[in-house]
Short mmCIF file of C-alpha atoms in Angstrom, two decimals:
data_model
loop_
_atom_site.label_atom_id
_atom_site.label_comp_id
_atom_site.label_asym_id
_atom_site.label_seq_id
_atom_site.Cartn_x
_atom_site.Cartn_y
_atom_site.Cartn_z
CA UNK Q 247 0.00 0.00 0.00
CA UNK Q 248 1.30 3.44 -0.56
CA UNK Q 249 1.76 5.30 2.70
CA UNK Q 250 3.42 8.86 1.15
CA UNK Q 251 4.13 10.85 -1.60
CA UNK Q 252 7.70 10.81 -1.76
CA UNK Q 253 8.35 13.83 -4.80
CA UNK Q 254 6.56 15.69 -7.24
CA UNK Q 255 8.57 16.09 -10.39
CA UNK Q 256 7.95 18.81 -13.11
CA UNK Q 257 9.91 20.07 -16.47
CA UNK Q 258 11.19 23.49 -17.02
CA UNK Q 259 12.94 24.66 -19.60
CA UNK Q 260 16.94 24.70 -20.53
CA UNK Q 261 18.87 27.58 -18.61
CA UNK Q 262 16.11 27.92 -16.07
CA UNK Q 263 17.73 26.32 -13.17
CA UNK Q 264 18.43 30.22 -12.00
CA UNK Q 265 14.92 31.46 -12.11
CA UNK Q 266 13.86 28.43 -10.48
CA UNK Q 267 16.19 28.28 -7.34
CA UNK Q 268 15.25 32.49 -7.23
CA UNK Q 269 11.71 31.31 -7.03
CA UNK Q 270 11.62 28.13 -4.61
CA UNK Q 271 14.55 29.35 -2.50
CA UNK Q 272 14.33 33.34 -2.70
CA UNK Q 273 10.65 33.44 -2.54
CA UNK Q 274 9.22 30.08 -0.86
CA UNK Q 275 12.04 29.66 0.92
CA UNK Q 276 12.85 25.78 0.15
CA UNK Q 277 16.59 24.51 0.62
CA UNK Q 278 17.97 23.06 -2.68
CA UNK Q 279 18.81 19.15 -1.99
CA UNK Q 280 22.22 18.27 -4.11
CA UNK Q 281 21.34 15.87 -7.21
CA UNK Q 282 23.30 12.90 -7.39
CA UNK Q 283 26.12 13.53 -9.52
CA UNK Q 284 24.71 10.75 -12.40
CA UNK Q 285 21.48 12.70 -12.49
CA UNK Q 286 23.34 16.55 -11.60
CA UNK Q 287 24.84 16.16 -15.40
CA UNK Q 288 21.07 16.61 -17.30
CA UNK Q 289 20.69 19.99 -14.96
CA UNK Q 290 17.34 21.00 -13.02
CA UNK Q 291 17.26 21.25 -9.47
CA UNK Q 292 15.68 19.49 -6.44
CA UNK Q 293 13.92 21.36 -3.65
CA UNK Q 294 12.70 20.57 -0.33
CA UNK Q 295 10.72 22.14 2.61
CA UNK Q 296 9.90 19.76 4.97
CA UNK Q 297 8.35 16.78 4.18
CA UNK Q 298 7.74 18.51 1.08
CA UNK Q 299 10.04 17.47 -1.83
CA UNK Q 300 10.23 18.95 -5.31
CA UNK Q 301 12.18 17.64 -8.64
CA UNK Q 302 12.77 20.08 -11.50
CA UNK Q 303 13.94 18.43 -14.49
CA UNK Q 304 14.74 19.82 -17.83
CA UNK Q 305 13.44 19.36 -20.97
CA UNK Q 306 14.91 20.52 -24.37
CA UNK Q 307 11.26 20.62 -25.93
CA UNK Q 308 9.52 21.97 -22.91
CA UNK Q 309 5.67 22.96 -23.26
CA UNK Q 310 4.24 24.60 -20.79
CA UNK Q 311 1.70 22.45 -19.15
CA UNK Q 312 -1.90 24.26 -19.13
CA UNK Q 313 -3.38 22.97 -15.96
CA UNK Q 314 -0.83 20.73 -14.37
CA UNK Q 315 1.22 22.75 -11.51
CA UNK Q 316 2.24 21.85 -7.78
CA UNK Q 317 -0.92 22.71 -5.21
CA UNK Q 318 2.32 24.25 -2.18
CA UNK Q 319 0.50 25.86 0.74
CA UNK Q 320 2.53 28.51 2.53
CA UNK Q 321 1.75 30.93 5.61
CA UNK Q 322 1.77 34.57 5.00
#
């Protein structure tokens, strides 16, 4: 049986990996969890906050996703 969600994982675009970590980090304030080095090579960046946990991969042919995005509840 499933007890936990252990990561959400989304795409973002090439060269993003700034914008994202000013986002999660600067704004949410999430720590950025080292990839593995295997995985560190194809960029993106991993996030956590918690038990929260949060995989940004890239894509070279990224699309925007209309309605999928991460539900993250804050304070404030």
């Amino acid at each position: 049986m499933i007890t936990a969600l252990d990561h959400v994982q989304l795409a973002a675009p090439p060269g993003s990996e700034e914008r994202l970590r000013a986002y999660y980090v600067d704004v949410l304030g999430m720590t950025e969890v080292p990839k593995p080095p295997e995985l560190a090579r194809r960029g993106g960046c991993w996030f956590r906050a918690g038990a929260v946990r949060l995989h940004l991969g890239i894509e070279e042919d990224f699309r925007a996703a209309r309605k999928a995005h991460p539900g993250l509840r804050v304070t404030g």
